[in-house]
Amino acid sequence: MSKRERWHLIFVAAIVVVALLSVFPIQGRVRLGLDLKGGVHLLLQAVGTAEVPVTDDSIERLIAVLRNRIDQYGITEPVIQRQGNDRVVVDLPGVEDPEAALELIGKTAMLEFRQVVDVTPTPPRAPERKNYDSDEEFQRAQERWRAMVSEIEDSVRRMEEKAASDPNLIVAKEEESGRFYLLGAAYVTGEHLVDAKTSYDSLGRPTVNLKFSREGAKLFDEATAANVGKQIAILLDGVVISAPVVQERISGGEAQISGRFTTASAQRLAIMLRAGALPVSVKILENRSVGPTLGTDSIKAGIRAGLIGVALVVVFMLLYYASLGIVADVALGVTILLLLAGLISLKATLTLPGIAGIILTIGMAVDGNILIYERIREEIRSGKTVYASIDAGFRKAFVTIFDANLTTLIAAAVLYYFGSGPIRGFAVTLSIGIVASVFSAIVVTRTLLRIFLTVKKDLTLLR
């Protein structure tokens, strides 16, 4: 073995050792995509207004706020990426409660404390026949109920007329009680928050405790001082959460939101408030859940298909090229090892189409070796020596292998640029596989073939 061949062997061995250290133990080191791990896939569309249009800057800020919320929610390895001019794709692997994810992501979370100008009575419940002794009594109860509802509707209509004539006034509904409020200008908003945490009140009910900035504390102090004995409404995204009566001036810069919260919903609200409001509203265009069972079945099917593909290729190479097929099979093994190492090192996400990309890589890797072997055969048949045939065979095959893989790499780049989710996963896996297969075909196979020739002294099997 020449000094040059020895250095080539050391180089290949070092690459293989580094790849082995990167890959093993493989359990849990490959990031699985949504279609393999299960979770939630959301496609959001930003909805702008005349005051807040959808721009590149608002989309970037939208992605930043979404990432902040998702990170604080504790979801690992989320995928949040822009799609087109006004859409954002969100993949949340491992999420088992899609409704909670939707609430966390879809809400704008615009918090406001507003002055209560007027409020309607709580709408009465509709009478039920079973509670009355006769049809006449039930009919009279229905007439009283309709009169009260009509009175409330008239009050709401008057509120809306006032709000239409004064830009500082709005009408908002309290979902819990059904009451409508005519509200004045906002005293304090979510922009003045520095922290939001969940807690429990004296009755053990979940609450969200707020802490304002210095400016927010000053504004809140002035608001409570001016409204002692009156209500201040707390709104989230234009809906009244509660409207407590101010008992005394509050100067500490802290407030508490209480309502019909569960512990989980209070935690989500605290996260949304800490992460900040979305710069623009979003509309859910697609909401798709993938069960973990389906993901497990997909992994098993993909592994089975890959193993069958590898076995068929290994057997074919051994039958067709005999002992030299071992060299091709070793190169194939190195290709797969480098592909996995690349996926792990680049923290790429393996998707179901990505598994198809691995299987495609297996075929492409062995295709390069077949091309090289056939070129060497042609050179040997033309009368060249074995060493000269190997050099000429690799030199001529390299151009074909490079051109073929370059065109495939360009196609993968296009898929990555225009695709999303699993399509991008396929493009990444295929790209890494192309680089690994070219390296194995040109470097690993050549090194092993020259060592094999040094040991066997001839290549009669290629004649």
Short mmCIF file of C-alpha atoms in Angstrom, two decimals:
data_model
loop_
_atom_site.label_atom_id
_atom_site.label_comp_id
_atom_site.label_asym_id
_atom_site.label_seq_id
_atom_site.Cartn_x
_atom_site.Cartn_y
_atom_site.Cartn_z
CA MET A 1 0.00 0.00 0.00
CA SER A 2 1.48 3.32 -1.04
CA LYS A 3 1.81 6.29 1.29
CA ARG A 4 -0.91 8.13 -0.64
CA GLU A 5 -3.33 5.22 -0.32
CA ARG A 6 -2.54 4.96 3.37
CA TRP A 7 -3.43 8.63 3.90
CA HIS A 8 -6.64 8.17 1.91
CA LEU A 9 -7.56 5.22 4.12
CA ILE A 10 -6.81 7.21 7.28
CA PHE A 11 -8.95 10.07 5.96
CA VAL A 12 -11.90 7.78 5.18
CA ALA A 13 -11.53 5.98 8.54
CA ALA A 14 -11.52 9.33 10.38
CA ILE A 15 -14.69 10.42 8.57
CA VAL A 16 -16.39 7.14 9.44
CA VAL A 17 -15.35 7.34 13.12
CA VAL A 18 -16.64 10.91 13.43
CA ALA A 19 -19.89 9.88 11.75
CA LEU A 20 -20.27 6.90 14.12
CA LEU A 21 -19.74 9.14 17.14
CA SER A 22 -22.35 11.56 15.76
CA VAL A 23 -24.94 8.89 15.10
CA PHE A 24 -24.71 6.41 17.98
CA PRO A 25 -26.58 5.99 20.19
CA ILE A 26 -29.19 6.93 17.61
CA GLN A 27 -32.18 6.71 19.97
CA GLY A 28 -33.73 10.17 20.28
CA ARG A 29 -31.00 11.94 18.27
CA VAL A 30 -32.89 12.22 14.99
CA ARG A 31 -35.53 14.96 15.03
CA LEU A 32 -38.79 13.49 13.85
CA GLY A 33 -41.23 15.53 11.84
CA LEU A 34 -44.90 16.02 12.52
CA ASP A 35 -45.96 13.10 10.34
CA LEU A 36 -43.72 10.70 12.30
CA LYS A 37 -44.02 12.03 15.84
CA GLY A 38 -47.61 13.24 15.76
CA GLY A 39 -48.78 16.72 16.67
CA VAL A 40 -50.50 19.72 15.16
CA HIS A 41 -49.99 21.45 11.83
CA LEU A 42 -51.38 24.98 11.50
CA LEU A 43 -51.46 27.31 8.53
CA LEU A 44 -52.11 30.91 9.61
CA GLN A 45 -52.93 33.89 7.46
CA ALA A 46 -52.18 37.38 8.72
CA VAL A 47 -55.15 39.72 8.47
CA GLY A 48 -54.26 43.37 8.28
CA THR A 49 -56.35 46.48 8.81
CA ALA A 50 -56.14 50.03 7.53
CA GLU A 51 -54.33 51.01 10.73
CA VAL A 52 -52.10 47.92 10.89
CA PRO A 53 -51.43 46.57 7.38
CA VAL A 54 -49.63 43.29 6.69
CA THR A 55 -46.01 44.08 5.87
CA ASP A 56 -42.72 42.18 5.94
CA ASP A 57 -41.98 43.75 9.31
CA SER A 58 -45.34 42.76 10.83
CA ILE A 59 -44.92 39.17 9.60
CA GLU A 60 -41.43 38.98 11.13
CA ARG A 61 -42.78 40.35 14.43
CA LEU A 62 -45.70 37.91 14.22
CA ILE A 63 -43.26 34.99 13.87
CA ALA A 64 -41.19 36.30 16.79
CA VAL A 65 -44.24 36.56 19.08
CA LEU A 66 -45.48 33.10 18.04
CA ARG A 67 -42.06 31.59 18.73
CA ASN A 68 -41.92 33.32 22.12
CA ARG A 69 -45.35 31.94 23.07
CA ILE A 70 -44.58 28.42 21.86
CA ASP A 71 -41.17 28.36 23.58
CA GLN A 72 -42.72 29.45 26.88
CA TYR A 73 -45.43 26.80 26.47
CA GLY A 74 -42.67 24.18 26.55
CA ILE A 75 -43.09 22.67 23.08
CA THR A 76 -39.79 21.24 21.83
CA GLU A 77 -38.59 21.48 18.24
CA PRO A 78 -41.46 23.51 16.80
CA VAL A 79 -41.29 24.57 13.16
CA ILE A 80 -42.40 28.17 12.52
CA GLN A 81 -41.75 29.48 9.06
CA ARG A 82 -43.08 32.06 6.68
CA GLN A 83 -44.96 30.94 3.58
CA GLY A 84 -45.56 33.51 0.89
CA ASN A 85 -46.33 37.13 1.73
CA ASP A 86 -48.90 36.76 4.49
CA ARG A 87 -48.90 33.17 5.75
CA VAL A 88 -47.09 31.36 8.54
CA VAL A 89 -46.77 27.59 8.93
CA VAL A 90 -46.58 26.25 12.48
CA ASP A 91 -45.77 22.59 13.18
CA LEU A 92 -45.99 21.53 16.82
CA PRO A 93 -44.67 17.97 17.30
CA GLY A 94 -45.93 16.08 20.33
CA VAL A 95 -48.90 18.37 21.04
CA GLU A 96 -51.86 16.27 22.13
CA ASP A 97 -54.36 19.09 22.70
CA PRO A 98 -54.86 20.95 19.40
CA GLU A 99 -57.53 23.24 20.89
CA ALA A 100 -55.10 24.48 23.53
CA ALA A 101 -52.49 25.07 20.82
CA LEU A 102 -55.02 27.01 18.77
CA GLU A 103 -55.96 29.16 21.74
CA LEU A 104 -52.32 29.84 22.49
CA ILE A 105 -51.40 30.77 18.93
CA GLY A 106 -54.57 32.21 17.43
CA LYS A 107 -55.42 34.79 20.06
CA THR A 108 -54.13 38.29 19.50
CA ALA A 109 -53.90 38.79 23.30
CA MET A 110 -54.56 42.53 23.25
CA LEU A 111 -55.06 43.39 26.94
CA GLU A 112 -56.83 46.60 27.91
CA PHE A 113 -58.16 48.22 31.08
CA ARG A 114 -61.03 50.55 30.16
CA GLN A 115 -63.44 52.87 31.92
CA VAL A 116 -67.01 51.49 32.23
CA VAL A 117 -69.44 54.16 30.97
CA ASP A 118 -72.61 52.07 30.90
CA VAL A 119 -73.65 48.43 31.23
CA THR A 120 -76.77 46.45 30.38
CA PRO A 121 -78.50 44.12 32.85
CA THR A 122 -77.67 40.44 32.73
CA PRO A 123 -79.95 38.80 30.13
CA PRO A 124 -82.54 36.57 31.83
CA ARG A 125 -82.78 32.89 30.99
CA ALA A 126 -85.60 31.90 28.66
CA PRO A 127 -88.57 30.38 30.53
CA GLU A 128 -89.08 26.61 30.33
CA ARG A 129 -92.55 25.07 30.15
CA LYS A 130 -91.78 22.46 32.82
CA ASN A 131 -91.46 25.22 35.45
CA TYR A 132 -95.05 26.46 34.98
CA ASP A 133 -98.39 24.94 35.95
CA SER A 134 -100.33 26.12 32.92
CA ASP A 135 -99.81 27.26 29.35
CA GLU A 136 -101.17 30.69 30.25
CA GLU A 137 -98.53 31.21 32.97
CA PHE A 138 -95.79 30.02 30.58
CA GLN A 139 -97.04 32.38 27.87
CA ARG A 140 -97.03 35.35 30.23
CA ALA A 141 -93.49 34.45 31.34
CA GLN A 142 -92.38 34.33 27.71
CA GLU A 143 -93.88 37.77 27.09
CA ARG A 144 -92.03 39.20 30.11
CA TRP A 145 -88.79 37.56 28.93
CA ARG A 146 -89.17 38.93 25.40
CA ALA A 147 -89.85 42.43 26.81
CA MET A 148 -86.66 42.31 28.92
CA VAL A 149 -84.60 41.04 26.00
CA SER A 150 -86.03 43.77 23.80
CA GLU A 151 -85.16 46.37 26.43
CA ILE A 152 -81.57 45.08 26.56
CA GLU A 153 -81.33 45.10 22.77
CA ASP A 154 -82.52 48.71 22.75
CA SER A 155 -79.85 49.58 25.32
CA VAL A 156 -77.15 47.90 23.20
CA ARG A 157 -78.39 49.79 20.15
CA ARG A 158 -78.12 53.12 22.00
CA MET A 159 -74.62 52.15 23.16
CA GLU A 160 -73.57 51.40 19.59
CA GLU A 161 -74.93 54.75 18.42
CA LYS A 162 -72.87 56.54 21.09
CA ALA A 163 -69.78 54.51 20.16
CA ALA A 164 -70.27 55.36 16.48
CA SER A 165 -70.26 59.09 17.30
CA ASP A 166 -67.22 58.99 19.63
CA PRO A 167 -64.02 57.18 18.54
CA ASN A 168 -62.94 56.77 22.20
CA LEU A 169 -65.99 54.61 23.01
CA ILE A 170 -66.48 50.94 22.20
CA VAL A 171 -69.15 48.31 22.95
CA ALA A 172 -67.91 44.98 24.27
CA LYS A 173 -69.62 41.87 25.61
CA GLU A 174 -68.81 39.88 28.70
CA GLU A 175 -69.07 36.23 27.64
CA GLU A 176 -69.59 34.88 31.14
CA SER A 177 -72.63 37.01 32.02
CA GLY A 178 -73.84 38.07 28.56
CA ARG A 179 -73.84 41.75 29.58
CA PHE A 180 -72.81 44.50 27.17
CA TYR A 181 -70.55 47.35 28.23
CA LEU A 182 -70.08 50.84 26.83
CA LEU A 183 -66.42 51.49 27.52
CA GLY A 184 -64.29 54.59 27.45
CA ALA A 185 -60.66 55.03 26.40
CA ALA A 186 -58.08 52.50 27.58
CA TYR A 187 -56.24 53.43 30.75
CA VAL A 188 -53.55 50.74 30.53
CA THR A 189 -52.75 48.15 27.84
CA GLY A 190 -50.61 45.05 27.50
CA GLU A 191 -47.75 47.25 26.28
CA HIS A 192 -47.31 48.42 29.89
CA LEU A 193 -46.87 44.88 31.26
CA VAL A 194 -43.52 43.59 32.45
CA ASP A 195 -44.70 40.25 33.83
CA ALA A 196 -47.74 37.98 34.09
CA LYS A 197 -47.91 34.94 36.36
CA THR A 198 -50.58 32.48 37.40
CA SER A 199 -51.69 32.33 41.00
CA TYR A 200 -54.73 31.41 43.09
CA ASP A 201 -57.17 33.64 44.95
CA SER A 202 -58.43 33.09 48.50
CA LEU A 203 -61.03 30.60 47.18
CA GLY A 204 -58.43 28.53 45.38
CA ARG A 205 -59.46 29.70 41.90
CA PRO A 206 -56.74 30.25 39.27
CA THR A 207 -55.93 33.89 38.55
CA VAL A 208 -53.40 35.80 36.47
CA ASN A 209 -51.33 38.35 38.36
CA LEU A 210 -50.02 41.31 36.37
CA LYS A 211 -47.08 43.57 37.02
CA PHE A 212 -46.89 46.88 35.17
CA SER A 213 -43.92 48.92 34.09
CA ARG A 214 -43.19 52.22 35.83
CA GLU A 215 -45.30 54.11 33.29
CA GLY A 216 -48.05 51.48 33.46
CA ALA A 217 -48.04 51.60 37.26
CA LYS A 218 -48.51 55.36 37.15
CA LEU A 219 -51.39 55.10 34.64
CA PHE A 220 -53.04 52.31 36.64
CA ASP A 221 -52.67 54.35 39.84
CA GLU A 222 -54.41 57.32 38.18
CA ALA A 223 -57.13 55.06 36.76
CA THR A 224 -57.98 53.44 40.09
CA ALA A 225 -57.88 56.80 41.90
CA ALA A 226 -60.43 58.20 39.47
CA ASN A 227 -62.74 55.17 39.64
CA VAL A 228 -63.03 54.30 43.35
CA GLY A 229 -66.48 52.74 43.79
CA LYS A 230 -66.84 52.30 40.02
CA GLN A 231 -66.11 49.48 37.59
CA ILE A 232 -63.03 49.13 35.38
CA ALA A 233 -63.37 46.58 32.59
CA ILE A 234 -60.53 44.18 31.73
CA LEU A 235 -60.63 43.20 28.05
CA LEU A 236 -58.74 40.57 26.11
CA ASP A 237 -59.05 40.83 22.32
CA GLY A 238 -62.09 43.06 22.66
CA VAL A 239 -64.00 40.71 24.99
CA VAL A 240 -64.66 41.67 28.61
CA ILE A 241 -63.06 39.12 30.95
CA SER A 242 -64.24 40.82 34.11
CA ALA A 243 -65.28 44.25 35.33
CA PRO A 244 -64.45 44.52 39.02
CA VAL A 245 -65.46 47.47 41.17
CA VAL A 246 -62.44 49.47 42.34
CA GLN A 247 -62.48 49.38 46.14
CA GLU A 248 -59.48 51.61 46.67
CA ARG A 249 -56.64 53.29 44.87
CA ILE A 250 -53.99 50.79 43.75
CA SER A 251 -50.50 52.26 43.64
CA GLY A 252 -48.28 49.18 43.62
CA GLY A 253 -48.34 48.65 39.85
CA GLU A 254 -49.89 45.22 40.18
CA ALA A 255 -53.31 43.86 39.24
CA GLN A 256 -55.09 40.54 39.16
CA ILE A 257 -57.36 39.03 36.49
CA SER A 258 -59.88 36.52 37.76
CA GLY A 259 -62.62 34.72 35.94
CA ARG A 260 -63.66 31.24 35.01
CA PHE A 261 -60.10 30.08 34.45
CA THR A 262 -58.79 26.57 34.69
CA THR A 263 -55.17 26.24 35.75
CA ALA A 264 -54.18 25.43 32.16
CA SER A 265 -56.12 28.33 30.61
CA ALA A 266 -54.69 30.75 33.20
CA GLN A 267 -51.17 29.54 32.33
CA ARG A 268 -51.84 30.03 28.59
CA LEU A 269 -53.16 33.55 29.21
CA ALA A 270 -50.09 34.40 31.31
CA ILE A 271 -47.84 33.12 28.50
CA MET A 272 -49.71 35.16 25.87
CA LEU A 273 -49.48 38.31 27.97
CA ARG A 274 -45.77 37.82 28.69
CA ALA A 275 -45.03 37.11 25.00
CA GLY A 276 -46.97 40.18 23.93
CA ALA A 277 -49.85 40.76 21.57
CA LEU A 278 -49.73 39.67 17.98
CA PRO A 279 -48.89 42.64 15.73
CA VAL A 280 -51.70 41.62 13.35
CA SER A 281 -54.68 39.32 13.68
CA VAL A 282 -54.40 35.81 12.25
CA LYS A 283 -56.92 33.52 10.60
CA ILE A 284 -56.59 29.74 10.83
CA LEU A 285 -56.57 28.42 7.24
CA GLU A 286 -55.59 24.83 8.06
CA ASN A 287 -55.65 22.85 11.29
CA ARG A 288 -54.45 19.28 10.93
CA SER A 289 -53.72 16.86 13.76
CA VAL A 290 -51.53 13.78 13.35
CA GLY A 291 -51.88 11.07 15.95
CA PRO A 292 -48.74 9.54 17.46
CA THR A 293 -50.01 6.07 16.56
CA LEU A 294 -50.08 6.99 12.87
CA GLY A 295 -46.58 8.40 13.25
CA THR A 296 -45.30 5.17 14.83
CA ASP A 297 -46.86 3.10 12.05
CA SER A 298 -45.24 5.38 9.47
CA ILE A 299 -41.81 4.93 11.09
CA LYS A 300 -42.16 1.14 11.14
CA ALA A 301 -43.31 1.06 7.51
CA GLY A 302 -40.48 3.39 6.46
CA ILE A 303 -37.80 1.37 8.30
CA ARG A 304 -39.18 -1.86 6.80
CA ALA A 305 -39.10 -0.39 3.28
CA GLY A 306 -35.57 0.91 3.81
CA LEU A 307 -34.26 -2.43 5.11
CA ILE A 308 -35.83 -4.30 2.20
CA GLY A 309 -34.32 -1.81 -0.24
CA VAL A 310 -30.85 -2.12 1.31
CA ALA A 311 -31.06 -5.94 1.37
CA LEU A 312 -32.03 -6.13 -2.31
CA VAL A 313 -29.24 -3.76 -3.33
CA VAL A 314 -26.63 -5.64 -1.26
CA VAL A 315 -27.68 -9.00 -2.70
CA PHE A 316 -27.70 -7.66 -6.27
CA MET A 317 -24.21 -6.18 -5.96
CA LEU A 318 -22.83 -9.40 -4.48
CA LEU A 319 -24.41 -11.53 -7.22
CA TYR A 320 -23.38 -9.27 -10.09
CA TYR A 321 -19.91 -8.14 -8.98
CA ALA A 322 -19.03 -10.99 -6.57
CA SER A 323 -16.31 -9.95 -4.13
CA LEU A 324 -16.10 -6.42 -5.57
CA GLY A 325 -19.75 -6.09 -4.62
CA ILE A 326 -18.51 -6.03 -1.02
CA VAL A 327 -16.66 -2.77 -1.78
CA ALA A 328 -19.85 -1.26 -3.20
CA ASP A 329 -21.88 -2.49 -0.23
CA VAL A 330 -19.38 -1.00 2.24
CA ALA A 331 -19.56 2.30 0.36
CA LEU A 332 -23.34 2.08 0.55
CA GLY A 333 -23.12 1.57 4.31
CA VAL A 334 -20.86 4.62 4.62
CA THR A 335 -23.35 6.64 2.57
CA ILE A 336 -26.20 5.77 4.93
CA LEU A 337 -24.00 6.50 7.96
CA LEU A 338 -22.99 9.91 6.58
CA LEU A 339 -26.60 10.67 5.74
CA LEU A 340 -27.73 10.00 9.31
CA ALA A 341 -24.76 11.95 10.70
CA GLY A 342 -25.68 14.87 8.45
CA LEU A 343 -29.30 14.81 9.58
CA ILE A 344 -28.28 14.80 13.24
CA SER A 345 -25.48 17.38 12.92
CA LEU A 346 -27.61 19.83 10.95
CA LYS A 347 -30.57 19.19 13.27
CA ALA A 348 -32.66 18.47 10.21
CA THR A 349 -36.16 17.09 10.69
CA LEU A 350 -36.84 13.59 9.37
CA THR A 351 -40.28 13.33 7.82
CA LEU A 352 -42.12 10.51 6.05
CA PRO A 353 -41.08 11.90 2.64
CA GLY A 354 -37.61 12.17 4.16
CA ILE A 355 -37.57 8.39 4.63
CA ALA A 356 -38.44 8.12 0.94
CA GLY A 357 -35.45 10.39 0.32
CA ILE A 358 -33.21 7.95 2.24
CA ILE A 359 -34.47 5.03 0.16
CA LEU A 360 -33.90 7.07 -3.01
CA THR A 361 -30.38 7.86 -1.81
CA ILE A 362 -29.66 4.14 -1.45
CA GLY A 363 -30.52 3.61 -5.11
CA MET A 364 -28.51 6.64 -6.22
CA ALA A 365 -25.47 5.58 -4.18
CA VAL A 366 -25.27 2.13 -5.71
CA ASP A 367 -25.96 3.63 -9.13
CA GLY A 368 -22.72 5.59 -8.86
CA ASN A 369 -20.74 2.45 -8.04
CA ILE A 370 -22.26 0.54 -10.96
CA LEU A 371 -21.31 3.41 -13.27
CA ILE A 372 -17.73 3.37 -11.99
CA TYR A 373 -17.39 -0.42 -12.28
CA GLU A 374 -18.73 -0.45 -15.83
CA ARG A 375 -16.34 2.33 -16.85
CA ILE A 376 -13.42 0.38 -15.36
CA ARG A 377 -14.57 -2.71 -17.28
CA GLU A 378 -14.53 -0.76 -20.52
CA GLU A 379 -11.01 0.48 -19.85
CA ILE A 380 -9.74 -3.02 -19.00
CA ARG A 381 -11.30 -4.44 -22.17
CA SER A 382 -9.57 -1.73 -24.20
CA GLY A 383 -6.26 -3.20 -23.06
CA LYS A 384 -5.22 -0.85 -20.26
CA THR A 385 -3.60 -2.09 -17.06
CA VAL A 386 -5.77 -2.50 -13.99
CA TYR A 387 -4.40 0.57 -12.16
CA ALA A 388 -4.72 2.70 -15.31
CA SER A 389 -8.25 1.37 -15.84
CA ILE A 390 -9.26 2.35 -12.31
CA ASP A 391 -7.89 5.88 -12.73
CA ALA A 392 -9.52 6.29 -16.16
CA GLY A 393 -12.77 4.70 -15.01
CA PHE A 394 -13.12 7.04 -12.01
CA ARG A 395 -12.11 10.08 -14.08
CA LYS A 396 -14.70 9.40 -16.79
CA ALA A 397 -17.43 8.29 -14.39
CA PHE A 398 -16.93 11.34 -12.17
CA VAL A 399 -18.23 13.74 -14.81
CA THR A 400 -21.40 11.71 -15.32
CA ILE A 401 -21.95 11.19 -11.57
CA PHE A 402 -21.34 14.87 -10.85
CA ASP A 403 -23.71 16.09 -13.57
CA ALA A 404 -26.48 13.67 -12.60
CA ASN A 405 -26.29 14.51 -8.91
CA LEU A 406 -25.95 18.24 -9.51
CA THR A 407 -29.24 18.34 -11.42
CA THR A 408 -30.91 16.37 -8.63
CA LEU A 409 -29.40 18.74 -6.06
CA ILE A 410 -30.83 21.73 -7.96
CA ALA A 411 -34.26 20.08 -7.94
CA ALA A 412 -33.94 19.50 -4.18
CA ALA A 413 -33.01 23.17 -3.68
CA VAL A 414 -36.14 24.24 -5.57
CA LEU A 415 -38.28 21.91 -3.45
CA TYR A 416 -36.76 23.34 -0.27
CA TYR A 417 -37.31 26.95 -1.35
CA PHE A 418 -40.91 26.60 -2.48
CA GLY A 419 -42.02 23.68 -0.29
CA SER A 420 -42.91 23.47 3.36
CA GLY A 421 -43.12 20.89 6.14
CA PRO A 422 -42.66 17.31 4.84
CA ILE A 423 -41.62 18.53 1.36
CA ARG A 424 -38.76 20.48 2.87
CA GLY A 425 -37.87 17.42 4.92
CA PHE A 426 -37.62 15.40 1.73
CA ALA A 427 -35.48 18.07 0.07
CA VAL A 428 -33.07 18.25 3.03
CA THR A 429 -32.74 14.46 3.29
CA LEU A 430 -32.21 14.11 -0.45
CA SER A 431 -29.59 16.89 -0.52
CA ILE A 432 -27.57 15.36 2.33
CA GLY A 433 -27.93 11.94 0.67
CA ILE A 434 -26.61 13.28 -2.65
CA VAL A 435 -23.51 14.77 -1.04
CA ALA A 436 -22.93 11.58 0.97
CA SER A 437 -23.38 9.29 -2.05
CA VAL A 438 -21.00 11.31 -4.25
CA PHE A 439 -18.37 11.32 -1.48
CA SER A 440 -18.73 7.56 -0.99
CA ALA A 441 -18.62 6.80 -4.71
CA ILE A 442 -15.62 8.98 -5.52
CA VAL A 443 -13.56 8.78 -2.33
CA VAL A 444 -14.60 5.72 -0.32
CA THR A 445 -15.07 3.32 -3.25
CA ARG A 446 -11.83 4.43 -4.90
CA THR A 447 -9.83 4.03 -1.69
CA LEU A 448 -11.30 0.62 -0.93
CA LEU A 449 -10.92 -0.53 -4.53
CA ARG A 450 -7.19 0.30 -4.62
CA ILE A 451 -6.68 -1.45 -1.28
CA PHE A 452 -8.66 -4.41 -2.59
CA LEU A 453 -6.45 -4.46 -5.69
CA THR A 454 -3.33 -4.33 -3.53
CA VAL A 455 -4.51 -7.41 -1.69
CA LYS A 456 -5.91 -9.42 -4.63
CA LYS A 457 -3.42 -8.14 -7.24
CA ASP A 458 -5.98 -8.34 -10.06
CA LEU A 459 -9.54 -7.39 -11.01
CA THR A 460 -10.46 -10.38 -13.12
CA LEU A 461 -14.02 -10.14 -11.95
CA LEU A 462 -14.39 -6.84 -13.76
CA ARG A 463 -13.18 -8.19 -17.09
#
